[in-house]
Short mmCIF file of C-alpha atoms and ligand atoms in Angstrom, two decimals:
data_model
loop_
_atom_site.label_atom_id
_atom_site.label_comp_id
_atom_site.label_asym_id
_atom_site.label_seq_id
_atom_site.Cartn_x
_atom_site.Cartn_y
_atom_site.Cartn_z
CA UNK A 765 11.71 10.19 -18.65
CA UNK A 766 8.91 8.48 -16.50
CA UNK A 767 6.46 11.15 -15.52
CA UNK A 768 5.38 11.20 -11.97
CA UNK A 769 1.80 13.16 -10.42
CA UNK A 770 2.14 13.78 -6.99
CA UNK A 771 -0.86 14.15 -5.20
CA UNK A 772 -0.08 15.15 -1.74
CA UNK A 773 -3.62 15.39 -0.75
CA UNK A 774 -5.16 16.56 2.82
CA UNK A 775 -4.17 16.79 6.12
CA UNK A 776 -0.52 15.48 6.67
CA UNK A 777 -0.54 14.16 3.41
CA UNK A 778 1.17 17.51 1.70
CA UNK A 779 3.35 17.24 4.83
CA UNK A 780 5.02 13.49 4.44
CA UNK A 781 5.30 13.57 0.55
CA UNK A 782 7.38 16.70 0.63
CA UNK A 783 9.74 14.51 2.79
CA UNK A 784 9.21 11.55 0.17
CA UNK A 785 10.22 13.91 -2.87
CA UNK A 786 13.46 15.90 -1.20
CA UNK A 787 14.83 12.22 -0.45
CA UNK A 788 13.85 11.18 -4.02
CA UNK A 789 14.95 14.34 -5.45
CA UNK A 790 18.24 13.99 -3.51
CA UNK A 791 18.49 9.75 -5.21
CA UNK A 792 17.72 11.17 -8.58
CA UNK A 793 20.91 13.90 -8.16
CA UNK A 794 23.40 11.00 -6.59
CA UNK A 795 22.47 8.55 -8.75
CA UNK A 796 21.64 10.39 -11.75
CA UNK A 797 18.08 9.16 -12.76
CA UNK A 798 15.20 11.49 -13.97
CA UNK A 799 11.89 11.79 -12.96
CA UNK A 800 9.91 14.51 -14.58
CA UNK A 801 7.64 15.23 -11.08
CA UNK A 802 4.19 17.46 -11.71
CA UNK A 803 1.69 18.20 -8.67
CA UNK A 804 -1.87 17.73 -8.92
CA UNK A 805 -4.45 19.61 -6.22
CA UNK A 806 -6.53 17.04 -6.00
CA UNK A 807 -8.15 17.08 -2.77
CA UNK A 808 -9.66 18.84 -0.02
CA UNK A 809 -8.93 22.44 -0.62
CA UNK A 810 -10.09 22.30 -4.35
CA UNK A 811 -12.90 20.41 -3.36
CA UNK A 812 -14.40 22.94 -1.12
CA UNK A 813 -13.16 26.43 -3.29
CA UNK A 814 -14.74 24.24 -6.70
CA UNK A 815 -16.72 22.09 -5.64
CA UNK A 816 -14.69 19.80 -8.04
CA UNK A 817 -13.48 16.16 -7.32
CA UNK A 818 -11.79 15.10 -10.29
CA UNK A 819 -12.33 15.13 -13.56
CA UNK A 820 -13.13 12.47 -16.25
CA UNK A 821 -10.44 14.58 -18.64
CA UNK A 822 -8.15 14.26 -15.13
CA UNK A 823 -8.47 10.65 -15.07
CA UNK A 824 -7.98 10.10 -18.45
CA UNK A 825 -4.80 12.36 -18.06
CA UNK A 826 -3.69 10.63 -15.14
CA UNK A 827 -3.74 7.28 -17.02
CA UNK A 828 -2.46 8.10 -20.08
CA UNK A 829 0.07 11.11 -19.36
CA UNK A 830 1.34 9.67 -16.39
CA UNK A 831 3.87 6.65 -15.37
CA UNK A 832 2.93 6.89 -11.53
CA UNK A 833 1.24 8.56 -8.86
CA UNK A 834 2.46 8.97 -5.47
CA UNK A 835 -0.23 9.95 -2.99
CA UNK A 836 -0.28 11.84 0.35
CA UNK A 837 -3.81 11.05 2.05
CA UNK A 838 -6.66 12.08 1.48
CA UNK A 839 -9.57 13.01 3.88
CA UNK A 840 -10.56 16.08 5.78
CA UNK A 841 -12.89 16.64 8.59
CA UNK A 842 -14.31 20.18 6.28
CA UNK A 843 -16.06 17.23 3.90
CA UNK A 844 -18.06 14.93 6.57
CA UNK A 845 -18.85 12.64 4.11
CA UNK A 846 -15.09 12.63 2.32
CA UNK A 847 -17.05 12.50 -1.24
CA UNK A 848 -14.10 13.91 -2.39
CA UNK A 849 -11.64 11.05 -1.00
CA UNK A 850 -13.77 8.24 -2.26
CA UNK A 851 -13.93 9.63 -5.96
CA UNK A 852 -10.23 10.15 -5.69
CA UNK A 853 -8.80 7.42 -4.51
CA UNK A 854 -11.69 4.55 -5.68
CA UNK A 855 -11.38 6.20 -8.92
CA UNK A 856 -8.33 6.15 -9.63
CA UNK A 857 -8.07 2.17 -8.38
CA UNK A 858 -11.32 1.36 -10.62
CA UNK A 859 -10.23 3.50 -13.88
CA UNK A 860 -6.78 2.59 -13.54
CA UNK A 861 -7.79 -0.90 -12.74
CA UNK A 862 -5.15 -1.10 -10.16
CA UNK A 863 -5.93 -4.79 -9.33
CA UNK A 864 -2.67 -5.24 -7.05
CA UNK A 865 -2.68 -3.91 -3.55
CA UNK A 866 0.51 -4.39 -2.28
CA UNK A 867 1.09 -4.35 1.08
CA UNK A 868 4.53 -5.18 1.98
CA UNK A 869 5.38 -5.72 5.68
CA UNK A 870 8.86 -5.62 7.06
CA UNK A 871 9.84 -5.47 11.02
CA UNK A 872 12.97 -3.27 9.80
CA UNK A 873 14.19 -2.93 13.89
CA UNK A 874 12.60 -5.68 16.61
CA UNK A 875 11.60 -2.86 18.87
CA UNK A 876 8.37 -1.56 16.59
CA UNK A 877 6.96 -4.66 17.08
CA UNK A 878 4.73 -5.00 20.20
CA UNK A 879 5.13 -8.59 19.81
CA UNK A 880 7.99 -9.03 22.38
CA UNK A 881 8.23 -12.67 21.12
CA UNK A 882 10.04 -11.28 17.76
CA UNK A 883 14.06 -10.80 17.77
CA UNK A 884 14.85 -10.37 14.68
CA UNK A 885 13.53 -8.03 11.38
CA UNK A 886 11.89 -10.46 8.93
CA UNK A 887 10.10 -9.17 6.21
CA UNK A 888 6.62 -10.12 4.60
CA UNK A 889 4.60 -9.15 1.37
CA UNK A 890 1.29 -8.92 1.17
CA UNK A 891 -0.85 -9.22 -2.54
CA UNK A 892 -4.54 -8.42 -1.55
CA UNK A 893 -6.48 -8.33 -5.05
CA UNK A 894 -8.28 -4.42 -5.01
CA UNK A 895 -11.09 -5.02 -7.17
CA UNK A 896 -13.32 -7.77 -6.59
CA UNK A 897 -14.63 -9.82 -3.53
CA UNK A 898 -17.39 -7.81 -1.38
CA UNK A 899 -16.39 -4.12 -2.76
CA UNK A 900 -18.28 -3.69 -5.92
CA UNK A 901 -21.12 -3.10 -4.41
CA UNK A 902 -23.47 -5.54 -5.70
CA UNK A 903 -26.46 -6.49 -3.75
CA UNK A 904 -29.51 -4.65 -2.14
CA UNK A 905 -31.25 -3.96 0.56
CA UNK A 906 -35.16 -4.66 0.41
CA UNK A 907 -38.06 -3.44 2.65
CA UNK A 908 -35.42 -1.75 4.49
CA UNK A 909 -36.29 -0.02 7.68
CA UNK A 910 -39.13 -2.86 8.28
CA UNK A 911 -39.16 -6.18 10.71
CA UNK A 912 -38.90 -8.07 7.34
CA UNK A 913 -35.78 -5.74 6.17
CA UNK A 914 -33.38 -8.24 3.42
CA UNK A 915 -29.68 -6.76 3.06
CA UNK A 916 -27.38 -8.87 0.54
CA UNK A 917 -23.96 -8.24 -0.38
CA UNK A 918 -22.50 -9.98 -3.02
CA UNK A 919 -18.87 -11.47 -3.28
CA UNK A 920 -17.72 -11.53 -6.63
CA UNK A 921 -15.13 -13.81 -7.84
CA UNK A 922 -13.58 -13.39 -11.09
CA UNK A 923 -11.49 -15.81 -13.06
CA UNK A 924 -9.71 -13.38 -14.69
CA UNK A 925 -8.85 -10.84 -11.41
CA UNK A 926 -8.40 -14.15 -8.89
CA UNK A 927 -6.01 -15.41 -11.85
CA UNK A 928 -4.15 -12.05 -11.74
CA UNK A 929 -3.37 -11.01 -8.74
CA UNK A 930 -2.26 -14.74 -7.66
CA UNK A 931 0.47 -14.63 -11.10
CA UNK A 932 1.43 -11.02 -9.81
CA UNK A 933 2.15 -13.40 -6.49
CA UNK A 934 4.25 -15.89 -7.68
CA UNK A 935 5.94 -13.60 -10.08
CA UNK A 936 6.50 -11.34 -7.42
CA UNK A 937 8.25 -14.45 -5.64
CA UNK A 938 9.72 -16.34 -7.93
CA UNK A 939 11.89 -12.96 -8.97
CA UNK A 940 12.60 -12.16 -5.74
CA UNK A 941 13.83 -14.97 -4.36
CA UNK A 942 11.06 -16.12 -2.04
CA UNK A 943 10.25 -19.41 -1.62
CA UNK A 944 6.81 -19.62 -0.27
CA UNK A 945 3.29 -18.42 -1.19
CA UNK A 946 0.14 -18.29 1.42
CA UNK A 947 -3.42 -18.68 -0.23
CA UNK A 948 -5.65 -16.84 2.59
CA UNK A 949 -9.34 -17.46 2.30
CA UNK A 950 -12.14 -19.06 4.17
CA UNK A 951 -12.50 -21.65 1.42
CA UNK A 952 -14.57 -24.35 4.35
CA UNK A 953 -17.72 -21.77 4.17
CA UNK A 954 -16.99 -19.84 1.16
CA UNK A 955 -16.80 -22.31 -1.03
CA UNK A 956 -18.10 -21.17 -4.87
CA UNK A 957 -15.77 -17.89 -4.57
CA UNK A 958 -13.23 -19.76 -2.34
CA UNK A 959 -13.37 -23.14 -4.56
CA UNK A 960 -12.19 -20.98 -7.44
CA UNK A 961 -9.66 -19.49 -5.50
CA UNK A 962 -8.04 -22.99 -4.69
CA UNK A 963 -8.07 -24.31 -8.35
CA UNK A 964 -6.31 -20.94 -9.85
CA UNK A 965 -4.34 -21.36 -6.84
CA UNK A 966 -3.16 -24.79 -7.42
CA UNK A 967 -2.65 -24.09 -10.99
CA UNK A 968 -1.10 -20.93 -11.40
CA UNK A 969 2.07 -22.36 -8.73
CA UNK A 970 2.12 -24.89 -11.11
CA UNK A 971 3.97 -22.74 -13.48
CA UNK A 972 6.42 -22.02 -10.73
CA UNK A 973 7.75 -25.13 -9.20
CA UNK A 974 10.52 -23.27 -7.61
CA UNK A 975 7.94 -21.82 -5.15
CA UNK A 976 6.04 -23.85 -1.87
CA UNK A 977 2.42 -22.81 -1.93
CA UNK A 978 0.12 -23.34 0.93
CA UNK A 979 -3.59 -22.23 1.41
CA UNK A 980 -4.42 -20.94 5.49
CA UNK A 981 -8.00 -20.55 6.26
CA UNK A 982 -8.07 -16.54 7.73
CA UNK A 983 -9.28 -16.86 11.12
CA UNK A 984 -6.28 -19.38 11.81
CA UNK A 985 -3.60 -16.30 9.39
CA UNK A 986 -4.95 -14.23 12.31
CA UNK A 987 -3.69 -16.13 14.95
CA UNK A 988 -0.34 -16.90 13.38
CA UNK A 989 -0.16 -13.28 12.30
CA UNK A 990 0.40 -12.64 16.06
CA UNK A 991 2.30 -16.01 16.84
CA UNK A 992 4.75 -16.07 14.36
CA UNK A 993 4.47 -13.47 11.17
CA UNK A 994 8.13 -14.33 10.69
CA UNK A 995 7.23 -17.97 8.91
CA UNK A 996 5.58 -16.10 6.29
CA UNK A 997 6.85 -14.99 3.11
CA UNK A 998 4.26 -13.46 0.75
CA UNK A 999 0.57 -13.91 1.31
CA UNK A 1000 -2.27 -13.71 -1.38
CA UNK A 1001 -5.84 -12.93 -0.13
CA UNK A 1002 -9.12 -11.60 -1.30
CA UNK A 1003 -9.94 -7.85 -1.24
CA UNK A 1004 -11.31 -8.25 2.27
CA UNK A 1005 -9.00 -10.59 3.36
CA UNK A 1006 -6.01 -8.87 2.44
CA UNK A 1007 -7.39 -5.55 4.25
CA UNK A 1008 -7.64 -7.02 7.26
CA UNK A 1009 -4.76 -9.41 7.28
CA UNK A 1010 -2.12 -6.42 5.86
CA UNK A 1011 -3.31 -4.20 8.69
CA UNK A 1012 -2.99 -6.28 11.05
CA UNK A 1013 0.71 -7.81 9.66
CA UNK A 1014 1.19 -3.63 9.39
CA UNK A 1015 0.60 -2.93 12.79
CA UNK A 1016 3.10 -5.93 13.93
CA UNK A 1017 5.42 -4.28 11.93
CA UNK A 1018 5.88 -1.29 13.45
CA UNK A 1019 2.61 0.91 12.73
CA UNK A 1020 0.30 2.94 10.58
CA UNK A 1021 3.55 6.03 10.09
CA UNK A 1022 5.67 3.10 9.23
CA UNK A 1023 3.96 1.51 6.46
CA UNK A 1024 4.31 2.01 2.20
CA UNK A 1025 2.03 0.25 0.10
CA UNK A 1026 1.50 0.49 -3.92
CA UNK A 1027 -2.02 -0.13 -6.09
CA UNK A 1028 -0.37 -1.80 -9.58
CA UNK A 1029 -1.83 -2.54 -12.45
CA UNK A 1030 1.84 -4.12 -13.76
CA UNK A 1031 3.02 -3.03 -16.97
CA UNK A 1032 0.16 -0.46 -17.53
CA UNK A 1033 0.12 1.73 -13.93
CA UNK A 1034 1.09 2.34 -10.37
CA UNK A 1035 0.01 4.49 -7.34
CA UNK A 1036 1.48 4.70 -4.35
CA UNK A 1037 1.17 5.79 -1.19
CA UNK A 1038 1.71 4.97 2.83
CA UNK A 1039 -0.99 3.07 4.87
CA UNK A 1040 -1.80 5.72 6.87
CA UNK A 1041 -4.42 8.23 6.32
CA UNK A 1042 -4.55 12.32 6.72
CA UNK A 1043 -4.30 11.91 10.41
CA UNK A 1044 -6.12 15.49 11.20
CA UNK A 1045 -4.82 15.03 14.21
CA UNK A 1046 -1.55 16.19 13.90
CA UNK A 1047 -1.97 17.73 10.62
CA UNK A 1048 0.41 21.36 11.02
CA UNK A 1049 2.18 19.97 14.22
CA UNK A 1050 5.50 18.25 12.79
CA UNK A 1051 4.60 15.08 14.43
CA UNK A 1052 3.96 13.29 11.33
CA UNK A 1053 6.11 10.35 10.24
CA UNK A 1054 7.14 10.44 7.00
CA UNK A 1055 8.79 7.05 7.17
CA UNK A 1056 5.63 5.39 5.28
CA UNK A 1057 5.67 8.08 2.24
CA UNK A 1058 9.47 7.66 1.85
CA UNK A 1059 9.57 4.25 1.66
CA UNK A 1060 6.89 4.76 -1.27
CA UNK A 1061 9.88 6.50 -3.14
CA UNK A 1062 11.71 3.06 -2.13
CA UNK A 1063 8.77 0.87 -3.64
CA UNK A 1064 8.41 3.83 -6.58
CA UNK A 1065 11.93 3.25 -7.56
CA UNK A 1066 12.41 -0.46 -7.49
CA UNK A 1067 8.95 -0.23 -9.73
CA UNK A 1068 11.38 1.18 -12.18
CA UNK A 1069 13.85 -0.88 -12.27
CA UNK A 1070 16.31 1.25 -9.96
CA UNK A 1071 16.37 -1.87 -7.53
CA UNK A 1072 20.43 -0.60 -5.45
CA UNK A 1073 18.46 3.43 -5.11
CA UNK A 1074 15.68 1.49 -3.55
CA UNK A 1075 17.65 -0.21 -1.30
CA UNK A 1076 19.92 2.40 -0.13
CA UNK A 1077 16.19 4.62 1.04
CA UNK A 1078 15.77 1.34 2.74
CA UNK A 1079 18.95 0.92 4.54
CA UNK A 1080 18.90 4.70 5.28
CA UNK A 1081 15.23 4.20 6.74
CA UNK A 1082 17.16 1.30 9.06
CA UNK A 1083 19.98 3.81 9.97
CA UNK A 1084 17.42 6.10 11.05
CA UNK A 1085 15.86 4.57 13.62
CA UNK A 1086 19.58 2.37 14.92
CA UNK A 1087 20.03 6.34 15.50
CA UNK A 1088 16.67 7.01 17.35
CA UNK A 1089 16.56 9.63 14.34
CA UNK A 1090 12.14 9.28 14.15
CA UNK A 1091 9.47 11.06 14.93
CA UNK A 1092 7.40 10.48 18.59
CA UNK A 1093 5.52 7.54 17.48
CA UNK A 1094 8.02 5.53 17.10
CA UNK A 1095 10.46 6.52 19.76
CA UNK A 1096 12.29 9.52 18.75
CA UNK A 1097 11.79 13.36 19.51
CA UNK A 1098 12.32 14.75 15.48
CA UNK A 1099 9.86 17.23 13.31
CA UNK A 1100 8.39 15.62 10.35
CA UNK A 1101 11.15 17.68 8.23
CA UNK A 1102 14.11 16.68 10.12
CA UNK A 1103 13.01 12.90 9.72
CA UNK A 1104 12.94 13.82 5.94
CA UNK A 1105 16.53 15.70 5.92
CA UNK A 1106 18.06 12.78 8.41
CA UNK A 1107 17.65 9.88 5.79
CA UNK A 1108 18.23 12.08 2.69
CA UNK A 1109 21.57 12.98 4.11
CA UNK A 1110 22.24 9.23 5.12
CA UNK A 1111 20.66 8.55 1.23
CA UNK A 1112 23.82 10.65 -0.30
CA UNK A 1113 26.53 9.95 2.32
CA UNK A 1114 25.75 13.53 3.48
CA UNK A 1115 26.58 13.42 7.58
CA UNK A 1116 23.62 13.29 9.43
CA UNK A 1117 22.32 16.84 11.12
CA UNK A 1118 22.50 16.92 14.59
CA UNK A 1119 18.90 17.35 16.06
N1 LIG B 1292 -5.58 6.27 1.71
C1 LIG B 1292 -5.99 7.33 2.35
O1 LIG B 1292 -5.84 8.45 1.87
C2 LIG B 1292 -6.65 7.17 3.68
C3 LIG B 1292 -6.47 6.01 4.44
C4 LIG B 1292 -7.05 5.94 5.71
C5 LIG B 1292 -7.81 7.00 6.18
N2 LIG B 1292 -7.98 8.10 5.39
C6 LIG B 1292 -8.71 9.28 5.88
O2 LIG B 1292 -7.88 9.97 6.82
C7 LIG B 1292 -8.70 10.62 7.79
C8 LIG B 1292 -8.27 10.21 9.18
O3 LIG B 1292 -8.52 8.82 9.33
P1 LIG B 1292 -8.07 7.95 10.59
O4 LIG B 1292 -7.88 8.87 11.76
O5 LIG B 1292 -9.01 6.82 10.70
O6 LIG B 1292 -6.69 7.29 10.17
P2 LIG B 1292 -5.24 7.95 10.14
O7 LIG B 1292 -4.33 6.93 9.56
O8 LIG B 1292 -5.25 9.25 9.48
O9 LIG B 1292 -4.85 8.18 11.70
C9 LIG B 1292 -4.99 7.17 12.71
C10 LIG B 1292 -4.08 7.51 13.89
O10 LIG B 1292 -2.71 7.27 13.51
C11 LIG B 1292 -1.95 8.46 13.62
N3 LIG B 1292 -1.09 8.55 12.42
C12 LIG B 1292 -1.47 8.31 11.14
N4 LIG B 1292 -0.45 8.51 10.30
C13 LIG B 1292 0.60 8.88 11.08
C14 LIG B 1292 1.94 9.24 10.78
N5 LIG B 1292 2.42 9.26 9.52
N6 LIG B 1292 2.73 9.59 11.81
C15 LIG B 1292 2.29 9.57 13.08
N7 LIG B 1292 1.04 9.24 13.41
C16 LIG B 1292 0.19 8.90 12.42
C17 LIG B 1292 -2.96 9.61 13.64
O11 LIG B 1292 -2.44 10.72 14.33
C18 LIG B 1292 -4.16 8.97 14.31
O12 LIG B 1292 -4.02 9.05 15.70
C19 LIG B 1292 -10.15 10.23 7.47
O13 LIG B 1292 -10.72 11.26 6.71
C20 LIG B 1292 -10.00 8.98 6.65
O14 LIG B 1292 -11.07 8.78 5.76
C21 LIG B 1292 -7.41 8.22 4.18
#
């Protein structure tokens, strides 16, 4: 039985997961799968009573004891610097070596979008590679503070993580029935990093004729992002690429409470959790949507192979806001918990509570 740690986190991260796991919990009874599902406290709280992040013996539990994680948020005004957060969550995407951030973007009802040009739900999936590029922190600063003050920061371009995450691309594709693949880089001025880029490109869609491939240079994605998303069907980018184009392709979408995404490391690992953060906010005030984290469940499940559960979260996702059944940012007047209850019902053919 796959073993599942939930890590619900900080602010309205405990708040949307326990909406994630009653509509898994209520798949796993209709459709009779197991998940063995153990809570972790990582977070906020412990931080601050311990003074403990997580553990090396934690990690090493996480990744070996452990199938998945789905995550809340993490991040709490009490920690100013959110030390806790960033060992966390880069942690677990550098010891896990969750190369794959998967961002996938789908306008599930016309009216999220505030692009009033868009009629019609079209969906679009996002690889952005979560371990390379400008993040590793190489480079320096030098004489810092002075007239003369040198800051570098180094983009790092592997042949082995730029030939991975554009494979888990076309695979992606290719069993899924898409047809195209974007390259987005900035090859014209980048050109050592985005040169290699190109020829692993070119070569890895080699081994998938059945798939168009196209490169887009980013500034001219972010134009078309807000033109016409709908022409695109999976995009691979660069870590800093992909985190700007997949928020922005989020946020034409239908918005941060909207959005799932997973970190992979296929065949060995998986995390996921929604795009949002802990949104202190409304942390405690019922506002949160939980639409993000239960669509996580959706992504969790069709990780595993359980591809008609996944789909039937999705649909009831879709019913839910046909019904104006949602939470106030995206139109509707529901708590946090009766989002959660509307689309387990709808998951199990339960009628639907009246609000
Ligand atoms: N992966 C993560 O855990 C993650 C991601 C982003 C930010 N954070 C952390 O979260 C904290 C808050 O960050 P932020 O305010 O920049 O981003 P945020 O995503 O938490 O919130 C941004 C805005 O969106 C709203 N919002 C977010 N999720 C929502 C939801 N599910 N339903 C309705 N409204 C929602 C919030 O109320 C807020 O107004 C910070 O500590 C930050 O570091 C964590």
């Amino acid at each position: 039985m796959p073993r599942i740690a939930l890590i619900p986190g900080d602010g309205i991260g405990p708040e949307v997961v326990r909406e994630a796991v009653r509509v898994l919990e209520r798949v796993m009874r209709g459709d009779g799968l197991s998940f063995d599902l153990v809570e972790l406290p990582y977070g906020a709280e412990r931080y601050l009573r311990e003074g403990v992040t997580i553990t090396d013996e934690e990690f090493r539990a996480l990744d070996e004891d452990y199938d998945a994680v789905l995550l809340g948020a993490l991040g709490d005004p009490r920690v100013p610097g959110n030390e806790h957060a960033k060992d966390i969550l880069l942690g677990m995407r550098v010891k896990l070596d969750l190369y794959v951030n998967f961002r996938p973007c789908a306008l599930l009802s016309p009216e999220l979008s505030p692009l009033r040009s868009i009629d019609a739900p079209f969906r679009l999936d996002i690889f952005r590679e979560n371990t390379e590029g400008e993040y590793t922190g190489m480079g320096g600063s030098f004489k810092m503070g002075t007239p003369d003050e040198v800051a570098i920061e180094e983009n790092i371009g592997t042949r082995k993580g730029v030939e991975r995450i554009i494979r888990a691309a076309f695979e992606w594709a290719s069993s899924r029935g898409r047809t195209r693949v974007t390259l987005v880089d900035k090859a014209n001025v980048l050109r050592h990093v985005g040169g290699l880029w190109r020829r692993v490109f070119a070569e890895v869609g080699g081994d998938f004729p059945e798939v168009r491939r196209d490169a887009m240079y980013v500034d001219a994605m972010a134009m078309d992002l807000v033109r016409r998303p709908q022409e695109y069907e999976v995009i691979v980018a660069s870590n800093l690429f992909g985190d700007i184009v997949s928020d922005l392709a989020a946020e034409v979408t239908g918005g941060l409470g909207m959005a799932p995404s997973a970190n992979l490391h296929p065949g060995r690992h998986a995390l996921f959790e929604p795009v949002h953060g802990s949104a202190p906010d409304i942390a405690g005030t019922g506002r949160a949507n939980p639409i993000g984290a239960i669509r996580c469940v959706g992504l969790l499940l069709d990780h595993f192979g359980h591809h008609d559960s996944a789909a039937r979260i999705e649909d009831a996702v879709v019913a839910s806001l046909e019904a104006g059944s949602t939470t106030p940012d995206v139109g509707g007047d529901l708590s946090t918990e009766q989002v959660g209850e509307w689309i387990a019902n709808h998951v199990d053919g339960a009628p639907a509570p009246v609000s």
